[in-house]
Short mmCIF file of C-alpha atoms in Angstrom, two decimals:
data_model
loop_
_atom_site.label_atom_id
_atom_site.label_comp_id
_atom_site.label_asym_id
_atom_site.label_seq_id
_atom_site.Cartn_x
_atom_site.Cartn_y
_atom_site.Cartn_z
CA UNK A 1 -0.49 -32.57 28.61
CA UNK A 2 2.00 -30.18 30.40
CA UNK A 3 1.49 -26.74 28.61
CA UNK A 4 2.64 -23.63 30.37
CA UNK A 5 1.24 -20.31 29.39
CA UNK A 6 3.30 -17.11 29.87
CA UNK A 7 1.88 -13.61 30.11
CA UNK A 8 4.10 -10.57 29.78
CA UNK A 9 3.95 -8.08 32.61
CA UNK A 10 1.71 -5.10 31.56
CA UNK A 11 4.04 -2.58 33.02
CA UNK A 12 6.94 -4.04 30.99
CA UNK A 13 4.80 -3.88 27.82
CA UNK A 14 3.72 -0.37 28.41
CA UNK A 15 7.28 0.92 28.91
CA UNK A 16 8.15 -0.21 25.36
CA UNK A 17 5.68 2.21 23.95
CA UNK A 18 7.81 5.27 24.98
CA UNK A 19 10.86 3.43 23.65
CA UNK A 20 9.18 2.95 20.30
CA UNK A 21 8.28 6.65 20.01
CA UNK A 22 11.86 7.57 20.90
CA UNK A 23 13.41 5.37 18.19
CA UNK A 24 10.76 6.51 15.66
CA UNK A 25 12.14 5.52 12.08
CA UNK A 26 14.80 3.36 13.74
CA UNK A 27 12.32 1.14 15.50
CA UNK A 28 12.92 -2.47 14.42
CA UNK A 29 16.60 -1.95 13.37
CA UNK A 30 19.33 -3.97 14.90
CA UNK A 31 23.06 -4.69 14.47
CA UNK A 32 23.16 -8.53 14.32
CA UNK A 33 24.69 -8.26 10.88
CA UNK A 34 27.34 -5.69 11.77
CA UNK A 35 30.51 -5.92 9.67
CA UNK A 36 28.88 -8.59 7.32
CA UNK A 37 28.34 -8.22 3.65
CA UNK A 38 25.48 -9.67 1.64
CA UNK A 39 25.06 -9.68 -2.18
CA UNK A 40 21.50 -10.09 -3.40
CA UNK A 41 21.13 -10.92 -7.02
CA UNK A 42 17.69 -10.54 -8.56
CA UNK A 43 15.70 -9.68 -11.61
CA UNK A 44 18.59 -10.52 -13.94
CA UNK A 45 16.09 -10.79 -16.84
CA UNK A 46 17.54 -11.06 -20.41
CA UNK A 47 17.15 -7.78 -22.28
CA UNK A 48 14.88 -9.49 -24.83
CA UNK A 49 11.62 -7.73 -23.92
CA UNK A 50 9.82 -5.77 -21.31
CA UNK A 51 9.66 -7.00 -17.69
CA UNK A 52 6.62 -9.16 -17.27
CA UNK A 53 4.70 -9.94 -13.98
CA UNK A 54 6.91 -13.13 -13.64
CA UNK A 55 9.93 -10.96 -13.46
CA UNK A 56 8.16 -8.62 -11.02
CA UNK A 57 7.75 -11.18 -8.34
CA UNK A 58 11.43 -11.84 -8.24
CA UNK A 59 12.25 -8.09 -8.39
CA UNK A 60 10.15 -7.12 -5.44
CA UNK A 61 11.16 -10.15 -3.35
CA UNK A 62 14.77 -9.30 -3.97
CA UNK A 63 14.32 -5.57 -2.98
CA UNK A 64 12.44 -6.34 0.15
CA UNK A 65 14.97 -9.13 1.31
CA UNK A 66 17.68 -6.63 0.67
CA UNK A 67 15.89 -4.10 2.94
CA UNK A 68 15.37 -6.87 5.68
CA UNK A 69 19.10 -7.51 5.73
CA UNK A 70 19.81 -3.68 5.92
CA UNK A 71 17.40 -3.49 8.89
CA UNK A 72 19.39 -6.23 10.51
CA UNK A 73 22.64 -4.33 10.25
CA UNK A 74 24.12 -5.96 7.23
CA UNK A 75 25.94 -4.08 4.37
CA UNK A 76 23.86 -4.99 1.32
CA UNK A 77 24.64 -4.76 -2.35
CA UNK A 78 21.92 -5.33 -4.99
CA UNK A 79 23.20 -6.86 -8.25
CA UNK A 80 21.56 -7.43 -11.63
CA UNK A 81 23.27 -10.08 -13.77
CA UNK A 82 23.09 -8.55 -17.26
CA UNK A 83 22.74 -11.46 -19.53
CA UNK A 84 23.43 -10.17 -23.04
CA UNK A 85 25.07 -13.14 -24.63
CA UNK A 86 23.91 -16.31 -26.23
CA UNK A 87 21.07 -17.60 -28.48
CA UNK A 88 18.20 -15.47 -27.07
CA UNK A 89 19.93 -12.28 -27.94
CA UNK A 90 20.69 -13.51 -31.43
CA UNK A 91 17.00 -14.35 -31.98
CA UNK A 92 16.11 -10.84 -30.63
CA UNK A 93 18.37 -9.32 -33.27
CA UNK A 94 16.91 -11.47 -36.01
CA UNK A 95 13.41 -10.54 -34.98
CA UNK A 96 14.12 -6.82 -35.17
CA UNK A 97 15.97 -7.18 -38.43
CA UNK A 98 12.98 -8.84 -39.96
CA UNK A 99 10.56 -6.17 -38.84
CA UNK A 100 12.95 -3.52 -40.19
CA UNK A 101 13.29 -5.12 -43.56
CA UNK A 102 9.41 -5.26 -43.68
CA UNK A 103 9.38 -1.41 -43.25
CA UNK A 104 11.53 -1.29 -46.40
CA UNK A 105 9.09 -3.63 -48.22
CA UNK A 106 11.81 -6.30 -48.44
CA UNK A 107 10.43 -9.92 -48.24
CA UNK A 108 11.72 -11.66 -45.23
CA UNK A 109 11.08 -14.73 -43.24
CA UNK A 110 10.34 -14.06 -39.59
CA UNK A 111 12.30 -16.30 -37.23
CA UNK A 112 10.34 -19.43 -36.23
CA UNK A 113 11.07 -18.84 -32.50
CA UNK A 114 11.32 -15.05 -32.75
CA UNK A 115 10.00 -12.40 -30.50
CA UNK A 116 6.58 -10.97 -31.46
CA UNK A 117 5.00 -7.81 -30.10
CA UNK A 118 4.69 -4.18 -30.63
CA UNK A 119 7.93 -3.48 -28.86
CA UNK A 120 9.91 -5.32 -31.64
CA UNK A 121 8.17 -3.20 -34.28
CA UNK A 122 8.90 -0.03 -32.19
CA UNK A 123 12.58 -0.88 -32.10
CA UNK A 124 12.71 -1.54 -35.88
CA UNK A 125 10.96 1.74 -36.47
CA UNK A 126 13.48 3.58 -34.32
CA UNK A 127 16.45 2.05 -36.14
CA UNK A 128 14.70 2.85 -39.52
CA UNK A 129 14.30 6.46 -38.60
CA UNK A 130 18.03 6.66 -37.71
CA UNK A 131 19.37 4.72 -40.60
CA UNK A 132 17.40 3.78 -43.75
CA UNK A 133 20.32 2.27 -45.59
CA UNK A 134 20.51 -1.15 -43.83
CA UNK A 135 19.61 -4.21 -45.88
CA UNK A 136 19.28 -7.93 -45.83
CA UNK A 137 22.99 -8.36 -45.86
CA UNK A 138 23.50 -6.10 -42.89
CA UNK A 139 25.05 -7.67 -39.77
CA UNK A 140 22.66 -9.01 -37.27
CA UNK A 141 24.83 -7.36 -34.62
CA UNK A 142 23.72 -3.87 -35.51
CA UNK A 143 20.02 -4.85 -34.90
CA UNK A 144 20.84 -6.85 -31.73
CA UNK A 145 22.91 -3.94 -30.07
CA UNK A 146 20.20 -1.38 -30.81
CA UNK A 147 17.44 -3.73 -29.56
CA UNK A 148 19.53 -4.47 -26.33
CA UNK A 149 19.84 -0.65 -25.62
CA UNK A 150 16.18 0.00 -26.24
CA UNK A 151 14.92 -2.89 -24.13
CA UNK A 152 17.23 -2.22 -21.24
CA UNK A 153 16.31 1.40 -21.04
CA UNK A 154 12.67 0.27 -20.66
CA UNK A 155 13.72 -2.31 -18.06
CA UNK A 156 15.46 0.34 -15.95
CA UNK A 157 12.42 2.62 -16.24
CA UNK A 158 10.13 -0.01 -14.87
CA UNK A 159 12.38 -0.85 -12.13
CA UNK A 160 12.66 2.83 -11.26
CA UNK A 161 8.80 3.08 -11.24
CA UNK A 162 8.81 0.16 -8.65
CA UNK A 163 11.40 2.05 -6.55
CA UNK A 164 14.11 -0.49 -7.16
CA UNK A 165 17.73 0.62 -7.50
CA UNK A 166 20.76 -1.55 -8.13
CA UNK A 167 24.20 -1.05 -6.78
CA UNK A 168 25.92 -2.88 -9.66
CA UNK A 169 25.18 -4.50 -13.11
CA UNK A 170 27.39 -7.55 -13.84
CA UNK A 171 27.73 -8.05 -17.56
CA UNK A 172 27.82 -11.67 -18.63
CA UNK A 173 30.08 -10.76 -21.53
CA UNK A 174 32.98 -10.03 -19.17
CA UNK A 175 33.07 -13.72 -18.30
CA UNK A 176 33.73 -14.41 -21.98
CA UNK A 177 36.26 -11.52 -22.46
CA UNK A 178 38.17 -12.53 -19.27
CA UNK A 179 38.10 -16.17 -20.30
CA UNK A 180 36.54 -17.00 -16.97
CA UNK A 181 34.16 -19.53 -18.37
CA UNK A 182 37.08 -21.54 -19.93
CA UNK A 183 39.06 -21.28 -16.63
CA UNK A 184 36.15 -23.19 -15.09
CA UNK A 185 36.50 -25.85 -17.81
CA UNK A 186 40.27 -26.07 -17.17
CA UNK A 187 39.94 -26.47 -13.47
CA UNK A 188 37.20 -29.14 -13.87
CA UNK A 189 39.47 -30.98 -16.29
CA UNK A 190 42.23 -31.08 -13.64
CA UNK A 191 39.71 -32.74 -11.31
CA UNK A 192 38.81 -35.19 -14.16
CA UNK A 193 35.16 -33.85 -14.06
CA UNK A 194 35.04 -33.03 -17.77
CA UNK A 195 34.51 -35.35 -20.73
CA UNK A 196 33.65 -34.96 -24.27
CA UNK A 197 30.75 -36.81 -26.18
CA UNK A 198 29.04 -36.18 -29.45
CA UNK A 199 31.25 -33.11 -29.97
CA UNK A 200 30.10 -31.45 -26.84
CA UNK A 201 31.92 -30.77 -23.48
CA UNK A 202 30.15 -32.29 -20.48
CA UNK A 203 30.48 -31.90 -16.63
CA UNK A 204 30.80 -35.37 -15.12
CA UNK A 205 28.04 -34.76 -12.57
CA UNK A 206 27.31 -38.52 -11.89
CA UNK A 207 30.94 -38.88 -10.77
CA UNK A 208 30.21 -36.71 -7.74
CA UNK A 209 26.68 -37.77 -6.86
CA UNK A 210 24.59 -35.79 -9.26
CA UNK A 211 21.78 -37.54 -11.06
CA UNK A 212 22.80 -36.43 -14.46
CA UNK A 213 25.91 -35.28 -16.43
CA UNK A 214 25.44 -31.81 -18.06
CA UNK A 215 26.49 -30.20 -21.28
CA UNK A 216 28.64 -27.21 -20.68
CA UNK A 217 29.70 -26.38 -24.26
CA UNK A 218 27.53 -27.48 -27.16
CA UNK A 219 28.83 -29.25 -30.22
CA UNK A 220 28.50 -25.82 -31.94
CA UNK A 221 30.98 -24.44 -29.52
CA UNK A 222 28.39 -22.29 -27.84
CA UNK A 223 28.34 -22.52 -23.98
CA UNK A 224 25.10 -23.47 -22.27
CA UNK A 225 23.84 -21.02 -19.66
CA UNK A 226 25.08 -23.31 -16.83
CA UNK A 227 28.74 -22.49 -17.63
CA UNK A 228 28.66 -18.71 -17.31
CA UNK A 229 26.53 -19.13 -14.17
CA UNK A 230 29.26 -21.24 -12.64
CA UNK A 231 31.94 -18.67 -13.38
CA UNK A 232 29.69 -15.84 -12.10
CA UNK A 233 29.05 -17.51 -8.75
CA UNK A 234 32.73 -18.14 -8.26
CA UNK A 235 33.36 -14.50 -8.77
CA UNK A 236 30.65 -13.60 -6.20
CA UNK A 237 32.44 -15.75 -3.59
CA UNK A 238 35.76 -14.40 -4.48
CA UNK A 239 34.57 -10.82 -3.74
CA UNK A 240 34.43 -11.74 -0.09
CA UNK A 241 30.74 -11.66 0.67
CA UNK A 242 29.50 -13.51 3.80
CA UNK A 243 26.42 -14.59 1.95
CA UNK A 244 25.20 -14.47 -1.61
CA UNK A 245 21.47 -14.69 -2.26
CA UNK A 246 20.09 -15.68 -5.60
CA UNK A 247 16.42 -15.09 -6.33
CA UNK A 248 15.16 -17.24 -9.20
CA UNK A 249 11.90 -18.24 -10.86
CA UNK A 250 10.70 -21.85 -10.70
CA UNK A 251 12.22 -22.37 -14.28
CA UNK A 252 15.65 -22.41 -12.58
CA UNK A 253 14.87 -25.17 -10.28
CA UNK A 254 16.73 -27.79 -12.37
CA UNK A 255 19.91 -25.72 -13.09
CA UNK A 256 21.07 -24.15 -9.88
CA UNK A 257 22.14 -27.42 -7.97
CA UNK A 258 24.62 -28.13 -10.85
CA UNK A 259 26.00 -24.67 -10.47
CA UNK A 260 26.45 -25.11 -6.69
CA UNK A 261 27.95 -28.50 -7.24
CA UNK A 262 30.66 -27.15 -9.38
CA UNK A 263 31.36 -24.20 -7.03
CA UNK A 264 31.86 -26.88 -4.24
CA UNK A 265 33.99 -29.10 -6.45
CA UNK A 266 36.32 -26.28 -7.15
CA UNK A 267 36.96 -25.73 -3.56
CA UNK A 268 34.61 -22.90 -2.59
CA UNK A 269 32.16 -22.82 0.33
CA UNK A 270 28.84 -23.27 -1.41
CA UNK A 271 27.06 -22.70 1.84
CA UNK A 272 27.67 -19.06 1.22
CA UNK A 273 25.26 -19.18 -1.62
CA UNK A 274 21.56 -19.22 -0.79
CA UNK A 275 19.07 -19.85 -3.62
CA UNK A 276 15.48 -18.67 -3.24
CA UNK A 277 12.98 -20.01 -5.80
CA UNK A 278 9.67 -18.20 -6.29
CA UNK A 279 6.79 -19.81 -7.95
CA UNK A 280 4.88 -18.46 -10.92
CA UNK A 281 2.10 -15.81 -11.05
CA UNK A 282 -1.23 -15.79 -12.66
CA UNK A 283 -3.11 -12.55 -13.31
CA UNK A 284 -6.76 -13.05 -12.67
CA UNK A 285 -9.37 -10.71 -14.28
CA UNK A 286 -13.02 -11.27 -13.86
CA UNK A 287 -12.46 -14.66 -12.40
CA UNK A 288 -10.38 -15.88 -15.45
CA UNK A 289 -6.59 -16.14 -15.77
CA UNK A 290 -4.87 -13.97 -18.34
CA UNK A 291 -2.60 -16.03 -20.60
CA UNK A 292 0.97 -14.95 -20.85
CA UNK A 293 3.89 -15.77 -23.20
CA UNK A 294 6.92 -13.49 -23.88
CA UNK A 295 7.49 -14.85 -27.28
CA UNK A 296 3.86 -14.67 -28.49
CA UNK A 297 3.52 -11.22 -26.81
CA UNK A 298 0.26 -12.03 -25.16
CA UNK A 299 1.74 -10.98 -21.74
CA UNK A 300 0.99 -8.33 -19.28
CA UNK A 301 4.02 -6.15 -18.68
CA UNK A 302 4.96 -4.86 -15.25
CA UNK A 303 4.39 -1.32 -16.62
CA UNK A 304 0.66 -2.18 -17.56
CA UNK A 305 0.14 -3.77 -14.15
CA UNK A 306 1.57 -0.61 -12.33
CA UNK A 307 -0.59 1.66 -14.54
CA UNK A 308 -3.75 -0.33 -13.75
CA UNK A 309 -3.11 -0.36 -10.05
CA UNK A 310 -0.07 1.39 -8.58
CA UNK A 311 3.40 0.73 -7.36
CA UNK A 312 2.30 0.13 -3.69
CA UNK A 313 -0.39 -2.35 -4.76
CA UNK A 314 1.97 -4.32 -7.02
CA UNK A 315 4.82 -4.54 -4.34
CA UNK A 316 2.33 -5.68 -1.69
CA UNK A 317 0.51 -8.29 -3.68
CA UNK A 318 3.64 -9.80 -5.04
CA UNK A 319 4.75 -10.65 -1.62
CA UNK A 320 1.57 -11.35 0.37
CA UNK A 321 1.88 -15.02 -0.30
CA UNK A 322 4.86 -17.35 0.40
CA UNK A 323 7.36 -17.42 -2.51
CA UNK A 324 6.80 -21.23 -2.56
CA UNK A 325 3.28 -20.75 -3.35
CA UNK A 326 1.69 -20.03 -6.84
CA UNK A 327 0.33 -16.56 -6.58
CA UNK A 328 -3.03 -15.44 -8.11
CA UNK A 329 -3.05 -11.58 -8.70
CA UNK A 330 -6.57 -10.44 -8.63
CA UNK A 331 -6.87 -7.30 -10.72
CA UNK A 332 -10.30 -6.62 -9.37
CA UNK A 333 -9.22 -6.60 -5.77
CA UNK A 334 -6.00 -4.68 -6.65
CA UNK A 335 -8.04 -1.82 -8.05
CA UNK A 336 -10.33 -1.62 -5.10
CA UNK A 337 -10.14 1.40 -2.77
CA UNK A 338 -11.77 -0.26 0.19
CA UNK A 339 -11.01 -2.65 3.14
CA UNK A 340 -11.07 -5.45 0.49
CA UNK A 341 -7.74 -4.23 -0.78
CA UNK A 342 -5.10 -5.09 1.92
CA UNK A 343 -2.75 -2.26 0.81
CA UNK A 344 -5.51 0.44 1.13
CA UNK A 345 -6.64 -1.07 4.41
CA UNK A 346 -3.08 -0.80 5.96
CA UNK A 347 -2.32 2.68 4.57
CA UNK A 348 -5.69 3.96 5.72
CA UNK A 349 -4.78 2.91 9.37
CA UNK A 350 -1.62 5.03 9.03
CA UNK A 351 -3.61 7.94 7.55
CA UNK A 352 -6.32 7.71 10.16
CA UNK A 353 -3.67 7.89 12.95
CA UNK A 354 -2.01 10.70 11.27
CA UNK A 355 -5.26 12.65 11.11
CA UNK A 356 -6.07 12.04 14.82
CA UNK A 357 -2.52 13.24 15.75
CA UNK A 358 -3.05 16.40 13.79
CA UNK A 359 -5.83 17.22 16.25
CA UNK A 360 -3.72 16.61 19.29
CA UNK A 361 -3.01 19.96 21.00
CA UNK A 362 -1.53 18.61 24.30
CA UNK A 363 1.77 16.99 25.40
CA UNK A 364 1.61 13.28 26.15
CA UNK A 365 5.14 12.29 27.18
CA UNK A 366 3.97 12.20 30.75
CA UNK A 367 1.03 9.85 30.04
CA UNK A 368 0.07 7.10 32.52
CA UNK A 369 0.28 4.13 30.49
CA UNK A 370 -1.24 1.87 33.19
CA UNK A 371 -4.53 3.17 32.10
CA UNK A 372 -4.18 1.06 28.86
CA UNK A 373 -5.60 -2.08 30.56
CA UNK A 374 -8.33 -3.46 28.38
CA UNK A 375 -7.80 -6.67 26.59
CA UNK A 376 -7.71 -4.96 23.13
CA UNK A 377 -5.18 -2.40 24.31
CA UNK A 378 -2.92 -5.15 25.73
CA UNK A 379 -3.10 -7.19 22.61
CA UNK A 380 -2.25 -4.12 20.46
CA UNK A 381 0.69 -3.30 22.63
CA UNK A 382 1.91 -6.92 22.58
CA UNK A 383 1.52 -6.83 18.77
CA UNK A 384 3.75 -3.73 18.23
CA UNK A 385 6.40 -4.79 20.75
CA UNK A 386 6.89 -7.96 18.68
CA UNK A 387 7.83 -5.95 15.59
CA UNK A 388 11.63 -5.99 16.37
CA UNK A 389 11.77 -9.77 16.90
CA UNK A 390 9.81 -10.28 13.64
CA UNK A 391 12.48 -8.27 11.63
CA UNK A 392 15.15 -10.74 12.95
CA UNK A 393 12.85 -13.64 12.28
CA UNK A 394 12.32 -12.71 8.56
CA UNK A 395 16.11 -12.43 8.21
CA UNK A 396 16.39 -16.07 9.18
CA UNK A 397 13.33 -17.42 7.29
CA UNK A 398 13.66 -15.10 4.18
CA UNK A 399 9.85 -15.05 4.00
CA UNK A 400 8.73 -11.37 3.72
CA UNK A 401 5.04 -12.37 3.51
CA UNK A 402 5.24 -12.61 7.24
CA UNK A 403 5.68 -8.97 7.50
CA UNK A 404 2.80 -8.33 4.96
CA UNK A 405 0.49 -10.43 7.05
CA UNK A 406 1.71 -8.74 10.30
CA UNK A 407 1.03 -5.26 9.07
CA UNK A 408 -2.50 -6.34 7.84
CA UNK A 409 -3.24 -7.88 11.24
CA UNK A 410 -2.03 -4.78 13.04
CA UNK A 411 -4.09 -2.48 10.80
CA UNK A 412 -7.14 -4.67 11.42
CA UNK A 413 -6.73 -4.60 15.28
CA UNK A 414 -6.33 -0.75 15.14
CA UNK A 415 -9.43 -0.25 12.94
CA UNK A 416 -11.49 -2.48 15.32
CA UNK A 417 -10.16 -0.55 18.31
CA UNK A 418 -10.79 2.84 16.86
CA UNK A 419 -14.37 1.87 15.96
CA UNK A 420 -15.06 1.11 19.74
CA UNK A 421 -12.99 3.69 21.55
CA UNK A 422 -12.63 7.43 21.24
CA UNK A 423 -8.91 8.16 21.31
CA UNK A 424 -9.31 11.88 22.26
CA UNK A 425 -12.09 12.12 24.84
CA UNK A 426 -13.24 14.00 27.97
CA UNK A 427 -10.71 12.10 30.14
CA UNK A 428 -7.41 13.86 29.53
CA UNK A 429 -5.23 11.26 31.18
CA UNK A 430 -6.85 8.43 29.16
CA UNK A 431 -6.54 10.46 25.95
CA UNK A 432 -2.77 10.92 26.56
CA UNK A 433 -2.33 7.23 27.09
CA UNK A 434 -4.31 6.36 23.95
CA UNK A 435 -2.33 8.92 21.79
CA UNK A 436 0.96 7.26 22.97
CA UNK A 437 -0.54 3.93 21.94
CA UNK A 438 -1.65 5.06 18.36
CA UNK A 439 1.58 6.99 17.96
CA UNK A 440 3.51 3.71 18.50
CA UNK A 441 1.15 1.87 16.07
CA UNK A 442 1.70 4.54 13.52
CA UNK A 443 5.49 4.24 13.85
CA UNK A 444 5.34 0.49 13.49
CA UNK A 445 3.09 0.61 10.40
CA UNK A 446 5.24 3.22 8.82
CA UNK A 447 8.49 1.24 9.44
CA UNK A 448 6.94 -1.90 8.18
CA UNK A 449 5.68 -0.29 5.08
CA UNK A 450 9.13 1.27 4.36
CA UNK A 451 10.74 -2.19 4.53
CA UNK A 452 8.07 -3.33 1.94
CA UNK A 453 8.81 -0.28 -0.19
CA UNK A 454 5.38 1.02 0.15
CA UNK A 455 4.30 4.60 1.03
CA UNK A 456 2.69 5.47 4.28
CA UNK A 457 0.25 8.32 3.40
CA UNK A 458 -0.83 10.90 6.04
CA UNK A 459 -3.99 11.56 4.01
CA UNK A 460 -6.27 9.40 1.95
#
């Protein structure tokens, strides 16, 4: 039907091996994003409890996508939207207060929709040990603020354990203090996109093509979460970023289009905001899903998952499937230290090459790479030469699972090649050529793992 097959010249492919070795830790980097700034907002979990596995997927996606942009030459800022206002924080304070009063043997009614779990009791005990004089009439604010400090300290520790660092934390409260949320209302009023009904303030979404109108301020006077989000995204664009990436869970699917619509209606370029939605995660143990609920406290925290496996496994497993797919995290496979575990399998390829190189006692910069002529060798070279283009591709698609799959495939190709061929053998010229090949493979594996935030051990 008219297909044309192209084969890359072997000599061209082979020359790239020395270039890879020369670039070392810079292999795969490019300057396509030079002088461009990207803001990546991710995690942004309310400080109402420990980070769960659901938060973990967004956290690791955000960190790796940030790395991808950095490798493409962009200036990247990682930001955490610190949401410490609103009803959820009030309920957190009420939950801790209730547990505190229990410690004083004061009868109390636990909030119907309160937060359960040992961490609430731990916070209450901490407050009790510092101050035993609080009572039922004490302000909820005291308990809420102490709970917030405690929870956010734990969140930071978990992120640190995952190797995730933020450049900035944007506090939602500043949007209230600076009246930014009310400025949004005023500007929408000027465009006749605000109306009042049932004592609430509404965004007239249907007037600009949205399916529904949305409440922005409840009849109680409390803003809904959409309003501060709108003010926050306007702030992002006004900071002059070329691109702002939001990474949300599937529970945000319904809200963000309204936010983008308001950004657009107020005269900003909404195309500078890219929203990535990731699907939920199920933890599978012995073939059965583990039920999870933050309020009921029958959830697996990220800390527990890291402790049961390790940081590298958690990071890889969370991005080895497309963010658009539901992810089953199999604890049994994650704990394996065999080829069944993809992380172990990739790291073992790197460690195996490192071990071989430790036994190299000859120079190989004059190797005759034309000796690498078998089908396996040509396929391996083709695979590693494509790494640079892959990094550019992932920047466009924003699908880091492509890199996870690539590294697993490269490791598999190497392990099979190693099983059939002695790298260092009686033929010195062939040995030199093969050492060049495996050195280039090692560099590619190391750089790919670095982007994923996973260690590349030299021994296992």
